[in-house]
Amino acid sequence: MTQAFPRSVRALVALGLCAAALATTSCSTLQAALPEGFATRATAYPVSGHSPRRFNEPVRFGPYSALQMREGDTFSWTLPFAVADLKRTTKPVAFTLVARGEAPVEVQCLARASWVGIGSASRRLEVDVGALDGPMLDCGLRMDGESPQRLQLGRMGHRMSGTLEAPWGARYAVESLHGYAGSRWPAGTPTAYRVGLGDDTVAVVDVVNAGRVHLADGLDAGQRVYVAAAAASLLLLDPELGE
């Protein structure tokens, strides 16, 4: 459980970090920092459809497209108690990731967040209890002819971590990154998500500005389309869901 800072405070901090990190450039050029050496052995694809985000718009990067997008409405409810209240927010999404000449990957995801609020509006403390409610992001991914596999991501303080299961038997670690390229200042919310096995990074999903997806050159075509489907799922996740 972690205390949540008001969104207005986080916005001011982010603005200050942007100004400090980019004294000579524009915030619109800001990108996530990549693991050391990864850029030289990966292909980077600019993203469309991530930010700005329009309801049910496809997400595309390089040869990969998340089509047949079916986003459900964000649903929230609050249950008041004598000295506190419980808030829960959920958002479903489903799509099919396609690339020419490759088997499609069907994806269904549910994002959820739970908070306990204590105190009045002027002096309010909110505590993230999402860890007691399961992973924040829970997805099923199915390649044509294969059994469904899972992508799960949970929040641990300001960081996020989880796993991606693959049809070829691999179980990748997924973790949030919080750095900006060219800056030593960290970010409170994720700037990217790393997918890897130990020290071997296979993908980085940059969620800063319009976004970029970096896929390791060592992946074969089938692995790349599957990891691209996981990348699209991470692009669609709002890490501040329910706040």
PDB file of C-alpha atoms in Angstrom:
ATOM      1  CA  MET A   1       0.000   0.000   0.000  1.00  0.00           C
ATOM      2  CA  THR A   2       1.293   3.438  -0.878  1.00  0.00           C
ATOM      3  CA  GLN A   3       0.166   6.983  -0.326  1.00  0.00           C
ATOM      4  CA  ALA A   4      -0.949   8.736  -3.507  1.00  0.00           C
ATOM      5  CA  PHE A   5       0.071  12.330  -4.110  1.00  0.00           C
ATOM      6  CA  PRO A   6      -2.603  14.632  -5.592  1.00  0.00           C
ATOM      7  CA  ARG A   7      -2.575  14.725  -9.390  1.00  0.00           C
ATOM      8  CA  SER A   8      -1.974  18.491  -9.326  1.00  0.00           C
ATOM      9  CA  VAL A   9       1.227  17.959  -7.327  1.00  0.00           C
ATOM     10  CA  ARG A  10       2.429  15.264  -9.713  1.00  0.00           C
ATOM     11  CA  ALA A  11       1.715  17.550 -12.685  1.00  0.00           C
ATOM     12  CA  LEU A  12       3.841  20.332 -11.176  1.00  0.00           C
ATOM     13  CA  VAL A  13       6.670  17.908 -10.481  1.00  0.00           C
ATOM     14  CA  ALA A  14       6.513  16.564 -14.037  1.00  0.00           C
ATOM     15  CA  LEU A  15       6.587  20.105 -15.438  1.00  0.00           C
ATOM     16  CA  GLY A  16       9.614  20.933 -13.311  1.00  0.00           C
ATOM     17  CA  LEU A  17      11.426  17.785 -14.434  1.00  0.00           C
ATOM     18  CA  CYS A  18      10.658  18.566 -18.056  1.00  0.00           C
ATOM     19  CA  ALA A  19      12.059  22.079 -17.701  1.00  0.00           C
ATOM     20  CA  ALA A  20      15.194  20.806 -15.956  1.00  0.00           C
ATOM     21  CA  ALA A  21      15.784  17.975 -18.407  1.00  0.00           C
ATOM     22  CA  LEU A  22      15.131  19.957 -21.573  1.00  0.00           C
ATOM     23  CA  ALA A  23      16.596  23.382 -21.017  1.00  0.00           C
ATOM     24  CA  THR A  24      17.640  23.528 -24.668  1.00  0.00           C
ATOM     25  CA  THR A  25      14.987  21.381 -26.345  1.00  0.00           C
ATOM     26  CA  SER A  26      11.223  20.957 -26.432  1.00  0.00           C
ATOM     27  CA  CYS A  27       9.150  18.661 -24.225  1.00  0.00           C
ATOM     28  CA  SER A  28       7.575  17.348 -27.426  1.00  0.00           C
ATOM     29  CA  THR A  29      10.907  15.674 -28.315  1.00  0.00           C
ATOM     30  CA  LEU A  30      11.246  13.966 -24.947  1.00  0.00           C
ATOM     31  CA  GLN A  31      11.762  10.190 -25.071  1.00  0.00           C
ATOM     32  CA  ALA A  32      12.242   7.459 -22.500  1.00  0.00           C
ATOM     33  CA  ALA A  33      15.740   6.343 -21.595  1.00  0.00           C
ATOM     34  CA  LEU A  34      16.576   2.856 -22.905  1.00  0.00           C
ATOM     35  CA  PRO A  35      18.616   0.142 -21.186  1.00  0.00           C
ATOM     36  CA  GLU A  36      22.307   0.585 -21.933  1.00  0.00           C
ATOM     37  CA  GLY A  37      23.248  -0.718 -25.380  1.00  0.00           C
ATOM     38  CA  PHE A  38      19.721  -1.790 -26.347  1.00  0.00           C
ATOM     39  CA  ALA A  39      19.229   0.849 -29.066  1.00  0.00           C
ATOM     40  CA  THR A  40      22.064  -0.629 -31.142  1.00  0.00           C
ATOM     41  CA  ARG A  41      20.417  -4.066 -31.347  1.00  0.00           C
ATOM     42  CA  ALA A  42      16.774  -3.082 -31.721  1.00  0.00           C
ATOM     43  CA  THR A  43      14.477  -1.494 -34.278  1.00  0.00           C
ATOM     44  CA  ALA A  44      12.469   1.547 -33.171  1.00  0.00           C
ATOM     45  CA  TYR A  45       8.945   2.152 -34.481  1.00  0.00           C
ATOM     46  CA  PRO A  46       7.075   5.456 -33.931  1.00  0.00           C
ATOM     47  CA  VAL A  47       3.500   4.913 -32.700  1.00  0.00           C
ATOM     48  CA  SER A  48       0.225   6.382 -33.907  1.00  0.00           C
ATOM     49  CA  GLY A  49      -3.011   6.176 -31.942  1.00  0.00           C
ATOM     50  CA  HIS A  50      -1.434   6.197 -28.468  1.00  0.00           C
ATOM     51  CA  SER A  51      -1.239   9.892 -27.606  1.00  0.00           C
ATOM     52  CA  PRO A  52      -3.423  11.710 -28.335  1.00  0.00           C
ATOM     53  CA  ARG A  53      -5.785   8.801 -27.794  1.00  0.00           C
ATOM     54  CA  ARG A  54      -9.204   8.629 -29.435  1.00  0.00           C
ATOM     55  CA  PHE A  55     -11.810   6.105 -28.333  1.00  0.00           C
ATOM     56  CA  ASN A  56     -11.584   2.817 -30.295  1.00  0.00           C
ATOM     57  CA  GLU A  57      -8.872   4.183 -32.621  1.00  0.00           C
ATOM     58  CA  PRO A  58      -6.372   1.564 -33.882  1.00  0.00           C
ATOM     59  CA  VAL A  59      -2.827   1.622 -32.517  1.00  0.00           C
ATOM     60  CA  ARG A  60      -0.098   1.240 -35.164  1.00  0.00           C
ATOM     61  CA  PHE A  61       3.698   1.023 -35.180  1.00  0.00           C
ATOM     62  CA  GLY A  62       5.901  -0.207 -38.009  1.00  0.00           C
ATOM     63  CA  PRO A  63       4.242  -3.222 -39.700  1.00  0.00           C
ATOM     64  CA  TYR A  64       1.994  -3.907 -36.687  1.00  0.00           C
ATOM     65  CA  SER A  65      -1.597  -2.730 -36.234  1.00  0.00           C
ATOM     66  CA  ALA A  66      -3.958  -3.261 -33.319  1.00  0.00           C
ATOM     67  CA  LEU A  67      -7.277  -3.418 -35.172  1.00  0.00           C
ATOM     68  CA  GLN A  68     -10.905  -4.301 -34.300  1.00  0.00           C
ATOM     69  CA  MET A  69     -10.386  -2.145 -31.216  1.00  0.00           C
ATOM     70  CA  ARG A  70     -13.155  -2.605 -28.653  1.00  0.00           C
ATOM     71  CA  GLU A  71     -12.664  -0.318 -25.664  1.00  0.00           C
ATOM     72  CA  GLY A  72     -15.186  -0.500 -22.877  1.00  0.00           C
ATOM     73  CA  ASP A  73     -16.170   2.510 -20.825  1.00  0.00           C
ATOM     74  CA  THR A  74     -14.196   3.273 -17.693  1.00  0.00           C
ATOM     75  CA  PHE A  75     -16.471   2.186 -14.844  1.00  0.00           C
ATOM     76  CA  SER A  76     -16.035   3.510 -11.311  1.00  0.00           C
ATOM     77  CA  TRP A  77     -17.936   3.053  -8.104  1.00  0.00           C
ATOM     78  CA  THR A  78     -17.411   4.315  -4.565  1.00  0.00           C
ATOM     79  CA  LEU A  79     -18.537   2.576  -1.400  1.00  0.00           C
ATOM     80  CA  PRO A  80     -18.670   4.956   1.604  1.00  0.00           C
ATOM     81  CA  PHE A  81     -17.938   3.817   5.145  1.00  0.00           C
ATOM     82  CA  ALA A  82     -18.068   5.668   8.472  1.00  0.00           C
ATOM     83  CA  VAL A  83     -14.490   7.009   8.356  1.00  0.00           C
ATOM     84  CA  ALA A  84     -13.353   6.097   4.852  1.00  0.00           C
ATOM     85  CA  ASP A  85     -14.551   5.125   1.395  1.00  0.00           C
ATOM     86  CA  LEU A  86     -13.487   2.513  -1.152  1.00  0.00           C
ATOM     87  CA  LYS A  87     -13.179   3.413  -4.832  1.00  0.00           C
ATOM     88  CA  ARG A  88     -12.743   0.853  -7.621  1.00  0.00           C
ATOM     89  CA  THR A  89     -12.227   1.596 -11.323  1.00  0.00           C
ATOM     90  CA  THR A  90     -12.174  -0.902 -14.206  1.00  0.00           C
ATOM     91  CA  LYS A  91     -11.650  -0.582 -17.948  1.00  0.00           C
ATOM     92  CA  PRO A  92     -11.790  -3.451 -20.490  1.00  0.00           C
ATOM     93  CA  VAL A  93     -10.232  -3.447 -23.948  1.00  0.00           C
ATOM     94  CA  ALA A  94      -9.907  -6.017 -26.739  1.00  0.00           C
ATOM     95  CA  PHE A  95      -8.190  -5.932 -30.120  1.00  0.00           C
ATOM     96  CA  THR A  96      -6.484  -8.063 -32.765  1.00  0.00           C
ATOM     97  CA  LEU A  97      -2.809  -7.418 -33.527  1.00  0.00           C
ATOM     98  CA  VAL A  98      -2.004  -8.081 -37.183  1.00  0.00           C
ATOM     99  CA  ALA A  99       1.046  -7.927 -39.445  1.00  0.00           C
ATOM    100  CA  ARG A 100       1.222  -8.925 -43.098  1.00  0.00           C
ATOM    101  CA  GLY A 101       2.139 -12.590 -43.517  1.00  0.00           C
ATOM    102  CA  GLU A 102       1.912 -13.399 -39.787  1.00  0.00           C
ATOM    103  CA  ALA A 103      -0.716 -15.119 -37.645  1.00  0.00           C
ATOM    104  CA  PRO A 104      -2.945 -12.611 -35.816  1.00  0.00           C
ATOM    105  CA  VAL A 105      -2.831 -12.254 -32.038  1.00  0.00           C
ATOM    106  CA  GLU A 106      -6.166 -11.777 -30.251  1.00  0.00           C
ATOM    107  CA  VAL A 107      -5.926  -9.750 -27.053  1.00  0.00           C
ATOM    108  CA  GLN A 108      -8.382  -9.133 -24.219  1.00  0.00           C
ATOM    109  CA  CYS A 109      -7.375  -6.978 -21.253  1.00  0.00           C
ATOM    110  CA  LEU A 110      -8.878  -5.663 -18.054  1.00  0.00           C
ATOM    111  CA  ALA A 111      -7.283  -2.745 -16.193  1.00  0.00           C
ATOM    112  CA  ARG A 112      -8.393  -2.103 -12.619  1.00  0.00           C
ATOM    113  CA  ALA A 113      -7.464   0.088  -9.672  1.00  0.00           C
ATOM    114  CA  SER A 114      -8.684   0.260  -6.078  1.00  0.00           C
ATOM    115  CA  TRP A 115      -8.205   3.077  -3.579  1.00  0.00           C
ATOM    116  CA  VAL A 116      -9.208   3.790   0.010  1.00  0.00           C
ATOM    117  CA  GLY A 117      -9.810   7.455   0.829  1.00  0.00           C
ATOM    118  CA  ILE A 118      -9.702   8.883   4.349  1.00  0.00           C
ATOM    119  CA  GLY A 119     -10.565  12.403   5.475  1.00  0.00           C
ATOM    120  CA  SER A 120     -12.319  15.427   4.021  1.00  0.00           C
ATOM    121  CA  ALA A 121     -11.823  16.895   0.560  1.00  0.00           C
ATOM    122  CA  SER A 122      -9.409  19.539   1.898  1.00  0.00           C
ATOM    123  CA  ARG A 123      -7.349  17.090   3.980  1.00  0.00           C
ATOM    124  CA  ARG A 124      -7.663  13.775   2.218  1.00  0.00           C
ATOM    125  CA  LEU A 125      -5.369  10.750   2.225  1.00  0.00           C
ATOM    126  CA  GLU A 126      -5.721   8.168  -0.540  1.00  0.00           C
ATOM    127  CA  VAL A 127      -4.085   4.764  -0.255  1.00  0.00           C
ATOM    128  CA  ASP A 128      -3.598   2.440  -3.221  1.00  0.00           C
ATOM    129  CA  VAL A 129      -4.908  -1.019  -2.285  1.00  0.00           C
ATOM    130  CA  GLY A 130      -4.787  -2.399  -5.813  1.00  0.00           C
ATOM    131  CA  ALA A 131      -2.266  -5.060  -4.801  1.00  0.00           C
ATOM    132  CA  LEU A 132      -5.049  -6.679  -2.745  1.00  0.00           C
ATOM    133  CA  ASP A 133      -7.300  -6.737  -5.823  1.00  0.00           C
ATOM    134  CA  GLY A 134      -4.982  -8.578  -8.216  1.00  0.00           C
ATOM    135  CA  PRO A 135      -2.823  -7.167 -11.043  1.00  0.00           C
ATOM    136  CA  MET A 136      -3.627  -3.716 -12.379  1.00  0.00           C
ATOM    137  CA  LEU A 137      -3.403  -5.032 -15.951  1.00  0.00           C
ATOM    138  CA  ASP A 138      -4.535  -8.579 -16.732  1.00  0.00           C
ATOM    139  CA  CYS A 139      -4.506  -9.669 -20.387  1.00  0.00           C
ATOM    140  CA  GLY A 140      -5.019 -12.842 -22.337  1.00  0.00           C
ATOM    141  CA  LEU A 141      -3.113 -13.153 -25.644  1.00  0.00           C
ATOM    142  CA  ARG A 142      -3.807 -15.901 -28.168  1.00  0.00           C
ATOM    143  CA  MET A 143      -1.928 -16.521 -31.376  1.00  0.00           C
ATOM    144  CA  ASP A 144      -3.778 -18.401 -34.079  1.00  0.00           C
ATOM    145  CA  GLY A 145      -3.732 -22.109 -33.206  1.00  0.00           C
ATOM    146  CA  GLU A 146      -2.008 -21.601 -29.834  1.00  0.00           C
ATOM    147  CA  SER A 147      -3.295 -21.722 -26.258  1.00  0.00           C
ATOM    148  CA  PRO A 148      -4.005 -18.372 -24.565  1.00  0.00           C
ATOM    149  CA  GLN A 149      -1.137 -16.834 -22.594  1.00  0.00           C
ATOM    150  CA  ARG A 150      -1.160 -14.084 -19.970  1.00  0.00           C
ATOM    151  CA  LEU A 151       0.287 -10.631 -19.541  1.00  0.00           C
ATOM    152  CA  GLN A 152       0.002  -9.313 -15.995  1.00  0.00           C
ATOM    153  CA  LEU A 153       1.284  -6.083 -14.524  1.00  0.00           C
ATOM    154  CA  GLY A 154       0.878  -4.865 -10.952  1.00  0.00           C
ATOM    155  CA  ARG A 155       1.659  -1.600  -9.224  1.00  0.00           C
ATOM    156  CA  MET A 156       4.258  -1.463  -6.456  1.00  0.00           C
ATOM    157  CA  GLY A 157       4.404   2.112  -5.245  1.00  0.00           C
ATOM    158  CA  HIS A 158       5.186   4.272  -8.271  1.00  0.00           C
ATOM    159  CA  ARG A 159       6.723   1.329 -10.127  1.00  0.00           C
ATOM    160  CA  MET A 160       5.055  -1.505 -11.982  1.00  0.00           C
ATOM    161  CA  SER A 161       6.188  -5.075 -12.561  1.00  0.00           C
ATOM    162  CA  GLY A 162       4.744  -8.305 -13.898  1.00  0.00           C
ATOM    163  CA  THR A 163       5.195 -11.102 -16.413  1.00  0.00           C
ATOM    164  CA  LEU A 164       4.454 -12.004 -20.020  1.00  0.00           C
ATOM    165  CA  GLU A 165       3.960 -15.679 -20.889  1.00  0.00           C
ATOM    166  CA  ALA A 166       4.781 -16.731 -24.463  1.00  0.00           C
ATOM    167  CA  PRO A 167       3.551 -19.675 -26.573  1.00  0.00           C
ATOM    168  CA  TRP A 168       7.158 -20.874 -27.078  1.00  0.00           C
ATOM    169  CA  GLY A 169       7.554 -21.458 -23.325  1.00  0.00           C
ATOM    170  CA  ALA A 170       9.355 -18.266 -22.309  1.00  0.00           C
ATOM    171  CA  ARG A 171       8.230 -16.254 -19.302  1.00  0.00           C
ATOM    172  CA  TYR A 172       9.385 -12.665 -19.631  1.00  0.00           C
ATOM    173  CA  ALA A 173       9.659 -10.108 -16.859  1.00  0.00           C
ATOM    174  CA  VAL A 174       7.866  -6.810 -17.469  1.00  0.00           C
ATOM    175  CA  GLU A 175       8.901  -3.726 -15.524  1.00  0.00           C
ATOM    176  CA  SER A 176       8.331  -0.005 -15.714  1.00  0.00           C
ATOM    177  CA  LEU A 177      11.180   2.369 -16.504  1.00  0.00           C
ATOM    178  CA  HIS A 178      11.248   5.901 -15.119  1.00  0.00           C
ATOM    179  CA  GLY A 179      14.004   7.764 -16.940  1.00  0.00           C
ATOM    180  CA  TYR A 180      14.199  10.317 -19.744  1.00  0.00           C
ATOM    181  CA  ALA A 181      16.800  10.170 -22.487  1.00  0.00           C
ATOM    182  CA  GLY A 182      19.589  12.657 -21.768  1.00  0.00           C
ATOM    183  CA  SER A 183      18.481  13.341 -18.203  1.00  0.00           C
ATOM    184  CA  ARG A 184      19.404  11.951 -14.798  1.00  0.00           C
ATOM    185  CA  TRP A 185      16.046  13.013 -13.312  1.00  0.00           C
ATOM    186  CA  PRO A 186      13.540  10.197 -12.701  1.00  0.00           C
ATOM    187  CA  ALA A 187       9.804  10.369 -13.427  1.00  0.00           C
ATOM    188  CA  GLY A 188       7.061   9.510 -10.955  1.00  0.00           C
ATOM    189  CA  THR A 189       4.994   7.673 -13.559  1.00  0.00           C
ATOM    190  CA  PRO A 190       6.379   5.159 -16.082  1.00  0.00           C
ATOM    191  CA  THR A 191       8.155   6.550 -19.131  1.00  0.00           C
ATOM    192  CA  ALA A 192       8.490   3.065 -20.657  1.00  0.00           C
ATOM    193  CA  TYR A 193       8.032  -0.649 -20.026  1.00  0.00           C
ATOM    194  CA  ARG A 194      10.853  -3.164 -20.457  1.00  0.00           C
ATOM    195  CA  VAL A 195      10.192  -6.771 -21.488  1.00  0.00           C
ATOM    196  CA  GLY A 196      13.080  -9.163 -20.969  1.00  0.00           C
ATOM    197  CA  LEU A 197      14.622 -12.409 -19.741  1.00  0.00           C
ATOM    198  CA  GLY A 198      17.199 -11.597 -17.094  1.00  0.00           C
ATOM    199  CA  ASP A 199      19.554  -9.016 -18.563  1.00  0.00           C
ATOM    200  CA  ASP A 200      18.369  -9.758 -22.105  1.00  0.00           C
ATOM    201  CA  THR A 201      15.906  -7.050 -23.186  1.00  0.00           C
ATOM    202  CA  VAL A 202      13.551  -8.050 -26.011  1.00  0.00           C
ATOM    203  CA  ALA A 203      11.340  -4.938 -26.119  1.00  0.00           C
ATOM    204  CA  VAL A 204      10.956  -1.464 -24.672  1.00  0.00           C
ATOM    205  CA  VAL A 205       7.611   0.305 -24.956  1.00  0.00           C
ATOM    206  CA  ASP A 206       8.195   4.067 -24.731  1.00  0.00           C
ATOM    207  CA  VAL A 207       4.960   5.774 -23.623  1.00  0.00           C
ATOM    208  CA  VAL A 208       6.283   9.360 -23.628  1.00  0.00           C
ATOM    209  CA  ASN A 209       4.468  11.713 -26.014  1.00  0.00           C
ATOM    210  CA  ALA A 210       3.287   9.822 -29.127  1.00  0.00           C
ATOM    211  CA  GLY A 211       5.258   6.748 -28.072  1.00  0.00           C
ATOM    212  CA  ARG A 212       7.803   4.392 -29.632  1.00  0.00           C
ATOM    213  CA  VAL A 213       8.147   0.612 -29.607  1.00  0.00           C
ATOM    214  CA  HIS A 214      11.655  -0.876 -29.684  1.00  0.00           C
ATOM    215  CA  LEU A 215      11.837  -4.576 -30.664  1.00  0.00           C
ATOM    216  CA  ALA A 216      15.052  -6.583 -30.377  1.00  0.00           C
ATOM    217  CA  ASP A 217      16.491  -7.614 -33.739  1.00  0.00           C
ATOM    218  CA  GLY A 218      17.090 -11.151 -32.459  1.00  0.00           C
ATOM    219  CA  LEU A 219      13.389 -12.040 -32.314  1.00  0.00           C
ATOM    220  CA  ASP A 220      11.993 -14.123 -35.171  1.00  0.00           C
ATOM    221  CA  ALA A 221       8.902 -12.951 -37.072  1.00  0.00           C
ATOM    222  CA  GLY A 222       6.404 -14.920 -34.960  1.00  0.00           C
ATOM    223  CA  GLN A 223       7.970 -13.784 -31.703  1.00  0.00           C
ATOM    224  CA  ARG A 224       7.990 -10.187 -32.887  1.00  0.00           C
ATOM    225  CA  VAL A 225       4.259 -10.112 -33.665  1.00  0.00           C
ATOM    226  CA  TYR A 226       3.437 -11.657 -30.296  1.00  0.00           C
ATOM    227  CA  VAL A 227       5.657  -9.226 -28.369  1.00  0.00           C
ATOM    228  CA  ALA A 228       4.171  -6.404 -30.470  1.00  0.00           C
ATOM    229  CA  ALA A 229       0.704  -7.431 -29.219  1.00  0.00           C
ATOM    230  CA  ALA A 230       1.950  -7.150 -25.645  1.00  0.00           C
ATOM    231  CA  ALA A 231       3.461  -3.757 -26.493  1.00  0.00           C
ATOM    232  CA  ALA A 232       0.101  -2.513 -27.793  1.00  0.00           C
ATOM    233  CA  SER A 233      -1.534  -3.633 -24.538  1.00  0.00           C
ATOM    234  CA  LEU A 234       1.009  -1.634 -22.528  1.00  0.00           C
ATOM    235  CA  LEU A 235       0.504   1.434 -24.722  1.00  0.00           C
ATOM    236  CA  LEU A 236      -3.225   1.350 -23.917  1.00  0.00           C
ATOM    237  CA  LEU A 237      -2.715   1.125 -20.146  1.00  0.00           C
ATOM    238  CA  ASP A 238      -3.353   4.278 -18.115  1.00  0.00           C
ATOM    239  CA  PRO A 239      -1.053   4.001 -15.048  1.00  0.00           C
ATOM    240  CA  GLU A 240      -3.152   6.658 -13.280  1.00  0.00           C
ATOM    241  CA  LEU A 241      -6.418   4.737 -13.690  1.00  0.00           C
ATOM    242  CA  GLY A 242      -8.803   5.566 -10.885  1.00  0.00           C
ATOM    243  CA  GLU A 243      -6.744   8.393  -9.372  1.00  0.00           C
TER     244      GLU A 243
END
